[in-house]
Coordinates of C-alpha atoms in Angstrom, one line a residue:
M1 CA -20.5 -26.8 -21.3
N2 CA -21.2 -23.2 -22.2
E3 CA -19.3 -20.9 -24.5
L4 CA -18.3 -17.2 -24.1
L5 CA -16.8 -14.9 -26.7
I6 CA -15.0 -11.8 -25.6
R7 CA -13.6 -9.2 -28.0
I8 CA -10.3 -7.6 -27.0
E9 CA -10.8 -3.9 -27.5
S10 CA -7.4 -2.9 -28.7
E11 CA -5.8 -1.9 -32.0
N12 CA -3.2 -4.5 -31.4
P13 CA -4.4 -7.5 -29.3
I14 CA -0.9 -8.9 -29.2
E15 CA 0.0 -6.1 -26.7
F16 CA -2.9 -7.3 -24.5
Y17 CA -1.8 -10.9 -24.8
G18 CA 1.8 -9.9 -23.9
I19 CA 5.2 -10.9 -25.3
N20 CA 5.2 -14.6 -26.2
D21 CA 1.6 -14.6 -24.9
R22 CA 2.8 -14.1 -21.3
N23 CA -0.3 -12.3 -20.2
L24 CA -2.6 -14.8 -21.8
Y25 CA -0.7 -17.6 -20.0
L26 CA -1.3 -15.9 -16.6
I27 CA -5.0 -15.5 -17.5
K28 CA -5.3 -19.2 -18.3
K29 CA -3.3 -20.1 -15.2
N30 CA -5.8 -18.2 -13.0
F31 CA -8.8 -20.0 -14.6
P32 CA -7.7 -23.7 -14.8
K33 CA -11.3 -25.0 -15.1
L34 CA -11.9 -23.0 -18.3
K35 CA -10.6 -23.7 -21.8
I36 CA -9.4 -20.4 -23.2
V37 CA -8.5 -20.0 -26.9
A38 CA -7.3 -16.7 -28.4
R39 CA -8.2 -16.1 -32.0
G40 CA -7.1 -12.7 -33.2
D41 CA -9.0 -10.1 -31.2
T42 CA -11.4 -12.6 -29.7
L43 CA -11.2 -14.9 -26.7
K44 CA -13.2 -18.1 -27.0
V45 CA -13.9 -19.5 -23.5
L46 CA -15.6 -22.8 -22.7
G47 CA -16.7 -24.0 -19.3
E48 CA -19.4 -24.0 -16.6
Q49 CA -21.6 -20.8 -16.6
E50 CA -20.7 -19.8 -13.0
E51 CA -17.0 -19.8 -14.0
L52 CA -17.7 -18.0 -17.2
D53 CA -19.5 -15.2 -15.3
V54 CA -16.6 -14.7 -13.0
F55 CA -14.1 -14.8 -15.9
E56 CA -16.1 -12.2 -17.9
K57 CA -16.2 -9.7 -15.0
R58 CA -12.5 -10.1 -14.3
I59 CA -11.4 -9.9 -18.0
L60 CA -13.5 -6.7 -18.5
A61 CA -11.8 -5.1 -15.5
L62 CA -8.4 -6.1 -17.0
Q63 CA -9.4 -4.5 -20.3
N64 CA -10.4 -1.3 -18.6
Y65 CA -7.0 -1.1 -16.9
F66 CA -5.2 -1.9 -20.2
S67 CA -7.3 0.8 -22.1
S68 CA -6.3 3.4 -19.4
N69 CA -2.6 2.5 -19.1
G70 CA -1.6 0.8 -22.4
R71 CA 0.2 -2.0 -20.6
L72 CA -0.2 -4.9 -18.2
S73 CA 2.2 -6.1 -15.5
E74 CA 2.1 -9.5 -13.8
D75 CA 1.2 -7.8 -10.5
V76 CA -1.8 -6.0 -12.0
I77 CA -3.0 -9.2 -13.7
E78 CA -2.8 -11.1 -10.4
Q79 CA -4.4 -8.3 -8.5
I80 CA -7.4 -8.0 -10.8
L81 CA -7.9 -11.7 -11.4
T82 CA -7.5 -12.8 -7.8
G83 CA -8.4 -9.7 -5.7
N84 CA -11.8 -9.1 -4.1
D85 CA -14.6 -7.4 -6.0
S86 CA -13.8 -3.9 -4.7
H87 CA -10.6 -4.0 -6.9
L88 CA -12.7 -4.4 -10.0
N89 CA -14.3 -0.9 -9.4
A90 CA -11.0 0.8 -8.7
S91 CA -9.9 3.5 -11.1
F92 CA -6.4 2.9 -12.5
D93 CA -6.0 5.9 -14.8
S94 CA -3.7 8.9 -14.4
K95 CA -6.0 10.4 -11.8
D96 CA -4.6 7.8 -9.4
V97 CA -1.1 9.1 -9.6
I98 CA 0.0 10.4 -6.2
V99 CA 3.5 11.7 -7.1
F100 CA 6.0 11.4 -9.9
G101 CA 9.2 10.1 -8.4
N102 CA 12.8 9.6 -9.5
N103 CA 14.0 7.8 -12.6
G104 CA 10.5 7.8 -14.1
I105 CA 8.9 6.1 -11.2
I106 CA 5.1 6.8 -11.1
V107 CA 3.7 6.3 -7.6
K108 CA -0.1 5.7 -7.7
A109 CA -2.8 4.0 -5.7
R110 CA -2.5 0.4 -7.0
T111 CA -5.3 -1.2 -5.1
A112 CA -8.8 -0.3 -4.0
N113 CA -7.8 0.2 -0.3
Q114 CA -4.8 2.3 -1.2
K115 CA -7.1 4.5 -3.2
K116 CA -9.3 4.7 -0.1
M117 CA -6.3 6.0 1.9
V118 CA -5.8 8.8 -0.7
E119 CA -9.5 9.7 -0.8
S120 CA -9.8 9.6 2.9
A121 CA -7.0 12.1 3.4
K122 CA -9.1 14.7 1.5
Q123 CA -11.8 14.5 4.2
N124 CA -10.0 13.5 7.4
D125 CA -7.0 14.8 9.3
V126 CA -6.2 11.5 11.1
I127 CA -6.0 8.3 9.1
F128 CA -5.2 4.8 10.5
A129 CA -4.1 2.4 7.7
I130 CA -4.0 -1.1 9.2
G131 CA -3.0 -4.2 7.3
P132 CA -0.4 -6.9 6.8
A133 CA 3.1 -6.5 5.3
G134 CA 3.4 -5.7 1.7
T135 CA 0.1 -3.9 1.3
G136 CA 1.7 -0.5 0.6
K137 CA 0.6 1.3 3.7
T138 CA 3.8 3.1 4.4
Y139 CA 4.7 3.7 0.8
T140 CA 1.3 5.2 0.0
A141 CA 1.4 7.3 3.2
V142 CA 4.9 8.7 2.3
A143 CA 3.8 9.4 -1.2
M144 CA 0.8 11.4 0.0
A145 CA 3.1 13.4 2.3
V146 CA 5.6 14.1 -0.5
R147 CA 2.7 15.3 -2.7
A148 CA 1.4 17.6 0.0
L149 CA 4.9 19.1 0.4
K150 CA 5.4 19.6 -3.3
N151 CA 1.9 21.3 -3.5
K152 CA 2.9 23.6 -0.6
E153 CA 0.0 22.2 1.5
V154 CA 2.4 21.7 4.3
R155 CA 5.8 23.1 5.3
R156 CA 7.4 19.9 6.4
I157 CA 7.2 16.1 6.7
I158 CA 7.8 14.3 9.9
L159 CA 8.2 10.5 9.9
C160 CA 8.6 8.4 13.0
R161 CA 8.6 4.9 14.3
P162 CA 8.7 3.2 17.7
A163 CA 12.3 1.9 18.3
V164 CA 11.1 -1.6 19.0
E165 CA 12.1 -4.7 17.2
A166 CA 11.9 -8.4 18.1
G167 CA 14.7 -9.5 20.4
E168 CA 16.8 -6.3 20.0
S169 CA 17.5 -3.2 22.1
L170 CA 19.0 0.1 21.0
G171 CA 21.5 -0.1 23.7
F172 CA 23.1 -3.2 22.2
L173 CA 23.5 -1.7 18.8
P174 CA 26.9 -0.1 17.8
G175 CA 27.4 3.6 16.9
D176 CA 26.0 6.9 17.9
M177 CA 22.2 7.7 18.2
K178 CA 21.7 8.2 14.5
E179 CA 23.5 5.0 13.6
K180 CA 21.4 3.1 16.2
L181 CA 18.2 4.5 14.8
D182 CA 18.8 4.2 11.1
P183 CA 18.0 0.5 10.8
Y184 CA 14.6 1.1 12.3
L185 CA 13.8 3.9 10.0
Q186 CA 15.3 2.4 6.8
P187 CA 11.9 1.5 5.2
L188 CA 11.0 5.2 5.4
Y189 CA 14.3 6.2 3.8
D190 CA 13.7 3.6 1.0
A191 CA 10.3 5.1 0.2
L192 CA 11.6 8.7 0.2
Y193 CA 14.6 7.8 -2.1
D194 CA 12.0 6.7 -4.7
M195 CA 10.3 10.0 -4.6
I196 CA 12.8 12.8 -3.8
P197 CA 16.2 13.4 -5.6
A198 CA 19.2 12.7 -3.3
E199 CA 20.4 16.4 -3.4
K200 CA 16.9 17.7 -2.4
M201 CA 16.7 15.0 0.3
Q202 CA 19.9 16.3 1.8
Y203 CA 18.6 19.9 1.7
Y204 CA 15.3 18.9 3.3
V205 CA 17.1 17.1 6.1
E206 CA 19.6 19.8 6.8
N207 CA 16.8 22.5 6.9
R208 CA 14.4 20.3 8.9
V209 CA 11.8 20.3 6.1
L210 CA 12.1 16.5 6.4
E211 CA 12.5 15.0 9.9
I212 CA 12.8 11.3 10.6
A213 CA 12.8 10.4 14.3
P214 CA 11.8 7.8 16.8
L215 CA 8.4 8.1 18.5
A216 CA 9.9 8.9 21.9
F217 CA 11.3 12.2 20.5
M218 CA 7.8 13.5 19.8
R219 CA 7.0 14.0 23.5
G220 CA 6.3 17.7 24.5
R221 CA 6.1 18.9 20.9
T222 CA 3.3 20.6 18.9
L223 CA 3.4 19.4 15.3
D224 CA 1.9 22.0 13.0
H225 CA 2.0 22.8 9.2
A226 CA 3.2 19.2 8.8
Y227 CA 2.4 15.9 7.3
V228 CA 3.2 13.4 10.2
I229 CA 3.4 9.7 9.7
L230 CA 3.8 7.1 12.5
D231 CA 4.9 3.8 11.0
E232 CA 4.8 0.4 12.7
A233 CA 2.3 1.8 15.2
Q234 CA 1.4 -1.8 16.4
N235 CA 4.7 -1.5 18.4
A236 CA 3.5 1.7 20.3
T237 CA 1.9 1.3 23.6
A238 CA -1.5 2.9 24.3
G239 CA 0.2 5.7 26.3
Q240 CA 2.7 6.4 23.5
L241 CA 0.0 6.5 20.8
K242 CA -2.1 8.9 22.9
M243 CA 1.0 11.0 23.4
F244 CA 1.6 11.0 19.6
L245 CA -2.0 11.9 18.7
T246 CA -2.1 14.8 21.2
R247 CA 1.0 16.4 19.5
M248 CA -1.3 17.4 16.6
G249 CA -1.5 21.1 15.7
T250 CA -4.4 22.8 14.0
T251 CA -2.9 22.6 10.5
A252 CA -1.4 19.1 10.6
K253 CA -2.3 15.8 8.9
F254 CA -1.6 12.5 10.7
I255 CA -1.3 9.0 9.2
I256 CA -0.8 6.0 11.4
T257 CA 0.2 2.7 9.8
G258 CA 0.6 -0.7 11.4
D259 CA 0.2 -4.4 11.2
L260 CA -1.7 -6.0 14.1
T261 CA -0.3 -9.5 13.2
Q262 CA 3.3 -8.4 13.9
I263 CA 3.4 -7.0 17.4
D264 CA 6.9 -7.0 18.9
L265 CA 5.9 -5.5 22.3
P266 CA 6.4 -7.6 25.5
R267 CA 3.3 -9.6 26.4
N268 CA 2.4 -7.4 29.3
H269 CA 2.3 -4.3 27.0
P270 CA -0.8 -4.3 24.8
S271 CA -0.6 -2.7 21.4
G272 CA -1.8 0.9 21.4
L273 CA -2.9 0.5 17.8
K274 CA -5.3 -2.2 18.8
T275 CA -6.7 0.0 21.6
A276 CA -7.0 3.0 19.2
A277 CA -9.0 0.9 16.7
Q278 CA -11.5 0.1 19.5
I279 CA -11.9 3.5 21.1
L280 CA -11.4 6.1 18.3
A281 CA -13.6 4.6 15.5
G282 CA -16.5 6.9 14.7
I283 CA -14.9 10.1 15.9
P284 CA -15.3 12.8 13.2
G285 CA -12.1 13.6 11.3
I286 CA -10.6 10.2 12.2
D287 CA -10.8 7.3 9.6
F288 CA -9.7 3.7 9.7
I289 CA -8.7 2.0 6.4
Y290 CA -8.2 -1.8 6.6
L291 CA -6.0 -3.4 4.0
D292 CA -5.7 -7.2 3.5
G293 CA -3.9 -9.8 1.5
S294 CA -5.6 -8.8 -1.7
D295 CA -3.8 -5.4 -1.4
V296 CA -0.3 -7.0 -1.4
V297 CA 1.9 -5.3 -4.0
R298 CA 5.1 -7.2 -3.3
H299 CA 6.0 -10.6 -4.8
K300 CA 2.8 -12.8 -5.2
I301 CA 4.3 -15.3 -2.7
V302 CA 3.8 -12.7 0.1
R303 CA 0.0 -12.9 -0.4
S304 CA 0.2 -16.7 0.0
V305 CA 2.3 -16.4 3.2
I306 CA -0.2 -13.9 4.7
D307 CA -3.1 -16.2 3.9
A308 CA -1.3 -19.2 5.4
Y309 CA -0.6 -17.4 8.7
A310 CA -4.1 -16.1 8.8
K311 CA -5.5 -19.7 8.6
L312 CA -3.1 -20.8 11.3
T313 CA -4.3 -17.9 13.6
E314 CA -7.9 -18.9 12.9
N315 CA -7.2 -22.5 13.8
E316 CA -5.5 -21.6 17.1
K317 CA -8.6 -19.6 18.3

């Protein structure tokens, strides 16, 4: 059995260990094969060398995050200790802040692939963000759009979704058109309410600075001076997605998000997102960012659910 000593670079190591050693408990929980003992500002770790090497790399990444932010959350600890190696190189300092939202909310790129989305937008006008539920695709895209509007890079934000859900049809929902559509568009509203004050949201909607509409309403339009997001694009057909992409004006930015594991289209209607990934990759100005279970920023159980279904899909092939 080998020994590793790691010094916690903090004026007050107790802050790193967490209230009642909560953070330390999570660290120990993620490395059950190691014996970890905290002595003041030093961690004494005993175990096999291979495990010690992994632990040292992860704990140093955790310290880098703590040094930049002054705090650790359970989500961050889980992400750094269990994510893939690309997460260890991600910068988590203030440069990653996308937008300052309401009630002190700070919206930032929280994973390596979310950061790739933000960086890609600087170089490309069309971005596809593809990945499972809970990876922050939509939230990050909306934050980028809000930032562009605040910085006067665009004049308006347009958010849309295909009005397709499993087992439901708009015609069977009660109410007028807006009331029929709102349930489909609620995730976009949820993200916006985190980032834009309610009064300003109302002003933006009334003056068409902010437009939220179903995909079908895009036909025949030219979208210019705008940040345009198509959410749940796995439920768009190839024809619909082609129609959407060809709405692009010369000064627009398009982000298309979707989850290829949750397609609600009829079996005889292939997903346009899957087709786009096959035929548009490699075109200059278009970039594809693929997120995975390690990018999940919801409850940690969501990551386990995604992994379990992924294994089931592999076994069925």
